[in-house]
């Protein structure tokens, strides 16, 4: 049987950590128009998704079983509206002994799920796509930057 354990970080130095993640919600231009005009029944979609994502950053170790609680020093979530999609970007910063990649990825997923929930009655074809880590800084493994196409 496989044993599960949380990684030991006691001996690791406390350093600056940062992670940026992105993802997309693909939806109809009609739904996007309703979001822009604030005409969806549940209200302001992007404000709600932004708050949900930041809350998710703070709660990541409670929903991802082997994540350490991290001392978050900053979290930002931004949206870019395109013709048939909403691009989500989350940036998380901390000074701690472990990174914040999971927090950034969780923020993107929760923002996307919130958008989905608020628009699902209007757009049955909507879907979530391309959630990925874009960048990380700090830690033993060093920096990482994804080459975007």
mmCIF file with all atom_site columns, C-alpha atoms in Angstrom:
data_model
loop_
_atom_site.group_PDB
_atom_site.id
_atom_site.type_symbol
_atom_site.label_atom_id
_atom_site.label_alt_id
_atom_site.label_comp_id
_atom_site.label_asym_id
_atom_site.label_entity_id
_atom_site.label_seq_id
_atom_site.pdbx_PDB_ins_code
_atom_site.Cartn_x
_atom_site.Cartn_y
_atom_site.Cartn_z
_atom_site.occupancy
_atom_site.B_iso_or_equiv
_atom_site.pdbx_formal_charge
_atom_site.auth_seq_id
_atom_site.auth_comp_id
_atom_site.auth_asym_id
_atom_site.auth_atom_id
_atom_site.pdbx_PDB_model_num
ATOM 1   C CA . UNK A 1 1   ? 0.000   0.000  0.000   1.00 0.00 ? 1   UNK A CA 1
ATOM 2   C CA . UNK A 1 2   ? 1.246   3.487  -0.835  1.00 0.00 ? 2   UNK A CA 1
ATOM 3   C CA . UNK A 1 3   ? 1.906   5.767  2.066   1.00 0.00 ? 3   UNK A CA 1
ATOM 4   C CA . UNK A 1 4   ? 0.934   9.411  1.867   1.00 0.00 ? 4   UNK A CA 1
ATOM 5   C CA . UNK A 1 5   ? 2.813   12.134 3.692   1.00 0.00 ? 5   UNK A CA 1
ATOM 6   C CA . UNK A 1 6   ? 3.166   15.861 3.696   1.00 0.00 ? 6   UNK A CA 1
ATOM 7   C CA . UNK A 1 7   ? 6.617   16.976 2.494   1.00 0.00 ? 7   UNK A CA 1
ATOM 8   C CA . UNK A 1 8   ? 8.932   17.998 5.343   1.00 0.00 ? 8   UNK A CA 1
ATOM 9   C CA . UNK A 1 9   ? 9.867   21.692 5.053   1.00 0.00 ? 9   UNK A CA 1
ATOM 10  C CA . UNK A 1 10  ? 11.291  22.407 8.517   1.00 0.00 ? 10  UNK A CA 1
ATOM 11  C CA . UNK A 1 11  ? 14.869  22.764 7.270   1.00 0.00 ? 11  UNK A CA 1
ATOM 12  C CA . UNK A 1 12  ? 14.021  24.876 4.230   1.00 0.00 ? 12  UNK A CA 1
ATOM 13  C CA . UNK A 1 13  ? 14.794  28.593 4.372   1.00 0.00 ? 13  UNK A CA 1
ATOM 14  C CA . UNK A 1 14  ? 12.014  31.170 4.352   1.00 0.00 ? 14  UNK A CA 1
ATOM 15  C CA . UNK A 1 15  ? 12.251  33.012 1.035   1.00 0.00 ? 15  UNK A CA 1
ATOM 16  C CA . UNK A 1 16  ? 10.109  35.059 -1.323  1.00 0.00 ? 16  UNK A CA 1
ATOM 17  C CA . UNK A 1 17  ? 7.773   32.913 -3.470  1.00 0.00 ? 17  UNK A CA 1
ATOM 18  C CA . UNK A 1 18  ? 5.537   33.897 -6.362  1.00 0.00 ? 18  UNK A CA 1
ATOM 19  C CA . UNK A 1 19  ? 3.341   32.001 -8.799  1.00 0.00 ? 19  UNK A CA 1
ATOM 20  C CA . UNK A 1 20  ? 1.190   33.068 -11.739 1.00 0.00 ? 20  UNK A CA 1
ATOM 21  C CA . UNK A 1 21  ? -1.456  30.808 -13.253 1.00 0.00 ? 21  UNK A CA 1
ATOM 22  C CA . UNK A 1 22  ? -3.899  31.274 -16.115 1.00 0.00 ? 22  UNK A CA 1
ATOM 23  C CA . UNK A 1 23  ? -7.023  29.654 -17.453 1.00 0.00 ? 23  UNK A CA 1
ATOM 24  C CA . UNK A 1 24  ? -10.024 30.361 -19.646 1.00 0.00 ? 24  UNK A CA 1
ATOM 25  C CA . UNK A 1 25  ? -13.783 30.116 -19.682 1.00 0.00 ? 25  UNK A CA 1
ATOM 26  C CA . UNK A 1 26  ? -15.017 29.624 -23.231 1.00 0.00 ? 26  UNK A CA 1
ATOM 27  C CA . UNK A 1 27  ? -18.524 31.005 -23.708 1.00 0.00 ? 27  UNK A CA 1
ATOM 28  C CA . UNK A 1 28  ? -20.844 32.487 -26.267 1.00 0.00 ? 28  UNK A CA 1
ATOM 29  C CA . UNK A 1 29  ? -20.515 36.113 -27.364 1.00 0.00 ? 29  UNK A CA 1
ATOM 30  C CA . UNK A 1 30  ? -24.118 36.600 -26.171 1.00 0.00 ? 30  UNK A CA 1
ATOM 31  C CA . UNK A 1 31  ? -23.226 35.487 -22.636 1.00 0.00 ? 31  UNK A CA 1
ATOM 32  C CA . UNK A 1 32  ? -20.142 37.698 -22.659 1.00 0.00 ? 32  UNK A CA 1
ATOM 33  C CA . UNK A 1 33  ? -22.337 40.642 -23.634 1.00 0.00 ? 33  UNK A CA 1
ATOM 34  C CA . UNK A 1 34  ? -24.662 39.929 -20.691 1.00 0.00 ? 34  UNK A CA 1
ATOM 35  C CA . UNK A 1 35  ? -21.662 39.827 -18.347 1.00 0.00 ? 35  UNK A CA 1
ATOM 36  C CA . UNK A 1 36  ? -20.366 43.172 -19.653 1.00 0.00 ? 36  UNK A CA 1
ATOM 37  C CA . UNK A 1 37  ? -23.821 44.748 -19.310 1.00 0.00 ? 37  UNK A CA 1
ATOM 38  C CA . UNK A 1 38  ? -24.389 43.301 -15.824 1.00 0.00 ? 38  UNK A CA 1
ATOM 39  C CA . UNK A 1 39  ? -27.615 41.622 -16.947 1.00 0.00 ? 39  UNK A CA 1
ATOM 40  C CA . UNK A 1 40  ? -27.183 38.099 -15.567 1.00 0.00 ? 40  UNK A CA 1
ATOM 41  C CA . UNK A 1 41  ? -29.668 37.080 -12.847 1.00 0.00 ? 41  UNK A CA 1
ATOM 42  C CA . UNK A 1 42  ? -26.969 36.331 -10.241 1.00 0.00 ? 42  UNK A CA 1
ATOM 43  C CA . UNK A 1 43  ? -25.346 39.764 -10.581 1.00 0.00 ? 43  UNK A CA 1
ATOM 44  C CA . UNK A 1 44  ? -21.782 40.994 -11.140 1.00 0.00 ? 44  UNK A CA 1
ATOM 45  C CA . UNK A 1 45  ? -20.025 37.876 -12.439 1.00 0.00 ? 45  UNK A CA 1
ATOM 46  C CA . UNK A 1 46  ? -16.426 39.116 -12.473 1.00 0.00 ? 46  UNK A CA 1
ATOM 47  C CA . UNK A 1 47  ? -16.498 40.763 -9.047  1.00 0.00 ? 47  UNK A CA 1
ATOM 48  C CA . UNK A 1 48  ? -17.954 37.625 -7.537  1.00 0.00 ? 48  UNK A CA 1
ATOM 49  C CA . UNK A 1 49  ? -15.375 35.427 -9.318  1.00 0.00 ? 49  UNK A CA 1
ATOM 50  C CA . UNK A 1 50  ? -12.541 37.685 -8.154  1.00 0.00 ? 50  UNK A CA 1
ATOM 51  C CA . UNK A 1 51  ? -13.616 37.485 -4.502  1.00 0.00 ? 51  UNK A CA 1
ATOM 52  C CA . UNK A 1 52  ? -14.147 33.714 -4.741  1.00 0.00 ? 52  UNK A CA 1
ATOM 53  C CA . UNK A 1 53  ? -10.663 33.254 -6.223  1.00 0.00 ? 53  UNK A CA 1
ATOM 54  C CA . UNK A 1 54  ? -8.954  35.281 -3.488  1.00 0.00 ? 54  UNK A CA 1
ATOM 55  C CA . UNK A 1 55  ? -10.854 33.338 -0.818  1.00 0.00 ? 55  UNK A CA 1
ATOM 56  C CA . UNK A 1 56  ? -9.729  30.115 -2.523  1.00 0.00 ? 56  UNK A CA 1
ATOM 57  C CA . UNK A 1 57  ? -6.086  31.207 -2.267  1.00 0.00 ? 57  UNK A CA 1
ATOM 58  C CA . UNK A 1 58  ? -6.498  31.516 1.489   1.00 0.00 ? 58  UNK A CA 1
ATOM 59  C CA . UNK A 1 59  ? -8.256  28.129 1.772   1.00 0.00 ? 59  UNK A CA 1
ATOM 60  C CA . UNK A 1 60  ? -6.071  26.033 -0.555  1.00 0.00 ? 60  UNK A CA 1
ATOM 61  C CA . UNK A 1 61  ? -4.530  23.854 2.198   1.00 0.00 ? 61  UNK A CA 1
ATOM 62  C CA . UNK A 1 62  ? -8.048  22.903 3.316   1.00 0.00 ? 62  UNK A CA 1
ATOM 63  C CA . UNK A 1 63  ? -9.072  21.551 -0.098  1.00 0.00 ? 63  UNK A CA 1
ATOM 64  C CA . UNK A 1 64  ? -5.777  20.140 -1.451  1.00 0.00 ? 64  UNK A CA 1
ATOM 65  C CA . UNK A 1 65  ? -4.877  17.474 1.138   1.00 0.00 ? 65  UNK A CA 1
ATOM 66  C CA . UNK A 1 66  ? -1.069  17.701 1.211   1.00 0.00 ? 66  UNK A CA 1
ATOM 67  C CA . UNK A 1 67  ? -0.640  21.465 0.768   1.00 0.00 ? 67  UNK A CA 1
ATOM 68  C CA . UNK A 1 68  ? 1.068   23.347 3.565   1.00 0.00 ? 68  UNK A CA 1
ATOM 69  C CA . UNK A 1 69  ? -0.582  26.492 4.922   1.00 0.00 ? 69  UNK A CA 1
ATOM 70  C CA . UNK A 1 70  ? 1.407   29.389 3.485   1.00 0.00 ? 70  UNK A CA 1
ATOM 71  C CA . UNK A 1 71  ? 1.774   32.973 4.715   1.00 0.00 ? 71  UNK A CA 1
ATOM 72  C CA . UNK A 1 72  ? 0.232   34.742 1.731   1.00 0.00 ? 72  UNK A CA 1
ATOM 73  C CA . UNK A 1 73  ? 1.437   38.329 1.330   1.00 0.00 ? 73  UNK A CA 1
ATOM 74  C CA . UNK A 1 74  ? -0.558  39.164 -1.790  1.00 0.00 ? 74  UNK A CA 1
ATOM 75  C CA . UNK A 1 75  ? -3.089  37.799 -4.264  1.00 0.00 ? 75  UNK A CA 1
ATOM 76  C CA . UNK A 1 76  ? -4.426  39.382 -7.450  1.00 0.00 ? 76  UNK A CA 1
ATOM 77  C CA . UNK A 1 77  ? -6.951  38.007 -9.919  1.00 0.00 ? 77  UNK A CA 1
ATOM 78  C CA . UNK A 1 78  ? -7.549  39.689 -13.264 1.00 0.00 ? 78  UNK A CA 1
ATOM 79  C CA . UNK A 1 79  ? -9.832  39.003 -16.191 1.00 0.00 ? 79  UNK A CA 1
ATOM 80  C CA . UNK A 1 80  ? -9.461  39.784 -19.873 1.00 0.00 ? 80  UNK A CA 1
ATOM 81  C CA . UNK A 1 81  ? -12.624 39.581 -21.971 1.00 0.00 ? 81  UNK A CA 1
ATOM 82  C CA . UNK A 1 82  ? -12.156 38.392 -25.543 1.00 0.00 ? 82  UNK A CA 1
ATOM 83  C CA . UNK A 1 83  ? -14.677 37.619 -28.307 1.00 0.00 ? 83  UNK A CA 1
ATOM 84  C CA . UNK A 1 84  ? -15.753 34.224 -26.960 1.00 0.00 ? 84  UNK A CA 1
ATOM 85  C CA . UNK A 1 85  ? -13.806 33.751 -23.741 1.00 0.00 ? 85  UNK A CA 1
ATOM 86  C CA . UNK A 1 86  ? -12.738 35.175 -20.437 1.00 0.00 ? 86  UNK A CA 1
ATOM 87  C CA . UNK A 1 87  ? -9.037  34.796 -19.680 1.00 0.00 ? 87  UNK A CA 1
ATOM 88  C CA . UNK A 1 88  ? -8.255  34.511 -15.981 1.00 0.00 ? 88  UNK A CA 1
ATOM 89  C CA . UNK A 1 89  ? -4.872  35.283 -14.429 1.00 0.00 ? 89  UNK A CA 1
ATOM 90  C CA . UNK A 1 90  ? -4.011  34.801 -10.761 1.00 0.00 ? 90  UNK A CA 1
ATOM 91  C CA . UNK A 1 91  ? -0.819  36.008 -9.105  1.00 0.00 ? 91  UNK A CA 1
ATOM 92  C CA . UNK A 1 92  ? 0.040   34.882 -5.573  1.00 0.00 ? 92  UNK A CA 1
ATOM 93  C CA . UNK A 1 93  ? 2.989   36.006 -3.436  1.00 0.00 ? 93  UNK A CA 1
ATOM 94  C CA . UNK A 1 94  ? 4.311   34.752 -0.106  1.00 0.00 ? 94  UNK A CA 1
ATOM 95  C CA . UNK A 1 95  ? 7.384   34.668 2.059   1.00 0.00 ? 95  UNK A CA 1
ATOM 96  C CA . UNK A 1 96  ? 7.571   31.115 3.322   1.00 0.00 ? 96  UNK A CA 1
ATOM 97  C CA . UNK A 1 97  ? 9.310   27.724 3.107   1.00 0.00 ? 97  UNK A CA 1
ATOM 98  C CA . UNK A 1 98  ? 7.204   26.358 0.255   1.00 0.00 ? 98  UNK A CA 1
ATOM 99  C CA . UNK A 1 99  ? 5.777   27.700 -2.979  1.00 0.00 ? 99  UNK A CA 1
ATOM 100 C CA . UNK A 1 100 ? 2.395   29.062 -3.956  1.00 0.00 ? 100 UNK A CA 1
ATOM 101 C CA . UNK A 1 101 ? 1.773   27.287 -7.257  1.00 0.00 ? 101 UNK A CA 1
ATOM 102 C CA . UNK A 1 102 ? -1.210  25.391 -5.883  1.00 0.00 ? 102 UNK A CA 1
ATOM 103 C CA . UNK A 1 103 ? -2.723  28.597 -4.521  1.00 0.00 ? 103 UNK A CA 1
ATOM 104 C CA . UNK A 1 104 ? -2.460  30.336 -7.921  1.00 0.00 ? 104 UNK A CA 1
ATOM 105 C CA . UNK A 1 105 ? -3.904  27.321 -9.773  1.00 0.00 ? 105 UNK A CA 1
ATOM 106 C CA . UNK A 1 106 ? -6.720  26.987 -7.225  1.00 0.00 ? 106 UNK A CA 1
ATOM 107 C CA . UNK A 1 107 ? -7.559  30.676 -7.633  1.00 0.00 ? 107 UNK A CA 1
ATOM 108 C CA . UNK A 1 108 ? -7.899  30.272 -11.402 1.00 0.00 ? 108 UNK A CA 1
ATOM 109 C CA . UNK A 1 109 ? -10.062 27.155 -11.062 1.00 0.00 ? 109 UNK A CA 1
ATOM 110 C CA . UNK A 1 110 ? -12.386 28.704 -8.478  1.00 0.00 ? 110 UNK A CA 1
ATOM 111 C CA . UNK A 1 111 ? -12.730 31.901 -10.533 1.00 0.00 ? 111 UNK A CA 1
ATOM 112 C CA . UNK A 1 112 ? -13.606 29.789 -13.584 1.00 0.00 ? 112 UNK A CA 1
ATOM 113 C CA . UNK A 1 113 ? -16.081 27.663 -11.624 1.00 0.00 ? 113 UNK A CA 1
ATOM 114 C CA . UNK A 1 114 ? -17.723 30.788 -10.218 1.00 0.00 ? 114 UNK A CA 1
ATOM 115 C CA . UNK A 1 115 ? -18.120 32.256 -13.700 1.00 0.00 ? 115 UNK A CA 1
ATOM 116 C CA . UNK A 1 116 ? -19.559 28.927 -14.848 1.00 0.00 ? 116 UNK A CA 1
ATOM 117 C CA . UNK A 1 117 ? -22.010 28.802 -11.957 1.00 0.00 ? 117 UNK A CA 1
ATOM 118 C CA . UNK A 1 118 ? -23.210 32.353 -12.530 1.00 0.00 ? 118 UNK A CA 1
ATOM 119 C CA . UNK A 1 119 ? -23.687 31.845 -16.295 1.00 0.00 ? 119 UNK A CA 1
ATOM 120 C CA . UNK A 1 120 ? -24.803 28.208 -16.566 1.00 0.00 ? 120 UNK A CA 1
ATOM 121 C CA . UNK A 1 121 ? -28.504 29.033 -16.935 1.00 0.00 ? 121 UNK A CA 1
ATOM 122 C CA . UNK A 1 122 ? -27.695 31.220 -19.946 1.00 0.00 ? 122 UNK A CA 1
ATOM 123 C CA . UNK A 1 123 ? -24.985 29.202 -21.712 1.00 0.00 ? 123 UNK A CA 1
ATOM 124 C CA . UNK A 1 124 ? -25.128 25.383 -21.734 1.00 0.00 ? 124 UNK A CA 1
ATOM 125 C CA . UNK A 1 125 ? -22.133 25.122 -24.130 1.00 0.00 ? 125 UNK A CA 1
ATOM 126 C CA . UNK A 1 126 ? -19.725 27.027 -21.866 1.00 0.00 ? 126 UNK A CA 1
ATOM 127 C CA . UNK A 1 127 ? -16.578 25.185 -20.705 1.00 0.00 ? 127 UNK A CA 1
ATOM 128 C CA . UNK A 1 128 ? -13.332 25.663 -18.770 1.00 0.00 ? 128 UNK A CA 1
ATOM 129 C CA . UNK A 1 129 ? -10.009 25.352 -20.570 1.00 0.00 ? 129 UNK A CA 1
ATOM 130 C CA . UNK A 1 130 ? -6.222  25.542 -20.406 1.00 0.00 ? 130 UNK A CA 1
ATOM 131 C CA . UNK A 1 131 ? -5.581  25.973 -16.689 1.00 0.00 ? 131 UNK A CA 1
ATOM 132 C CA . UNK A 1 132 ? -1.806  26.131 -16.326 1.00 0.00 ? 132 UNK A CA 1
ATOM 133 C CA . UNK A 1 133 ? 1.107   27.462 -14.319 1.00 0.00 ? 133 UNK A CA 1
ATOM 134 C CA . UNK A 1 134 ? 2.742   30.359 -16.173 1.00 0.00 ? 134 UNK A CA 1
ATOM 135 C CA . UNK A 1 135 ? 5.515   31.340 -13.805 1.00 0.00 ? 135 UNK A CA 1
ATOM 136 C CA . UNK A 1 136 ? 7.005   30.580 -10.434 1.00 0.00 ? 136 UNK A CA 1
ATOM 137 C CA . UNK A 1 137 ? 9.790   32.259 -8.527  1.00 0.00 ? 137 UNK A CA 1
ATOM 138 C CA . UNK A 1 138 ? 11.767  31.108 -5.529  1.00 0.00 ? 138 UNK A CA 1
ATOM 139 C CA . UNK A 1 139 ? 12.464  27.845 -3.809  1.00 0.00 ? 139 UNK A CA 1
ATOM 140 C CA . UNK A 1 140 ? 14.896  24.976 -4.181  1.00 0.00 ? 140 UNK A CA 1
ATOM 141 C CA . UNK A 1 141 ? 13.837  24.128 -7.747  1.00 0.00 ? 141 UNK A CA 1
ATOM 142 C CA . UNK A 1 142 ? 14.372  27.729 -8.868  1.00 0.00 ? 142 UNK A CA 1
ATOM 143 C CA . UNK A 1 143 ? 12.421  29.870 -11.258 1.00 0.00 ? 143 UNK A CA 1
ATOM 144 C CA . UNK A 1 144 ? 10.129  28.610 -13.994 1.00 0.00 ? 144 UNK A CA 1
ATOM 145 C CA . UNK A 1 145 ? 8.590   30.421 -16.957 1.00 0.00 ? 145 UNK A CA 1
ATOM 146 C CA . UNK A 1 146 ? 6.263   28.644 -19.391 1.00 0.00 ? 146 UNK A CA 1
ATOM 147 C CA . UNK A 1 147 ? 6.787   29.494 -23.023 1.00 0.00 ? 147 UNK A CA 1
ATOM 148 C CA . UNK A 1 148 ? 3.364   30.669 -24.169 1.00 0.00 ? 148 UNK A CA 1
ATOM 149 C CA . UNK A 1 149 ? 2.414   30.277 -27.816 1.00 0.00 ? 149 UNK A CA 1
#
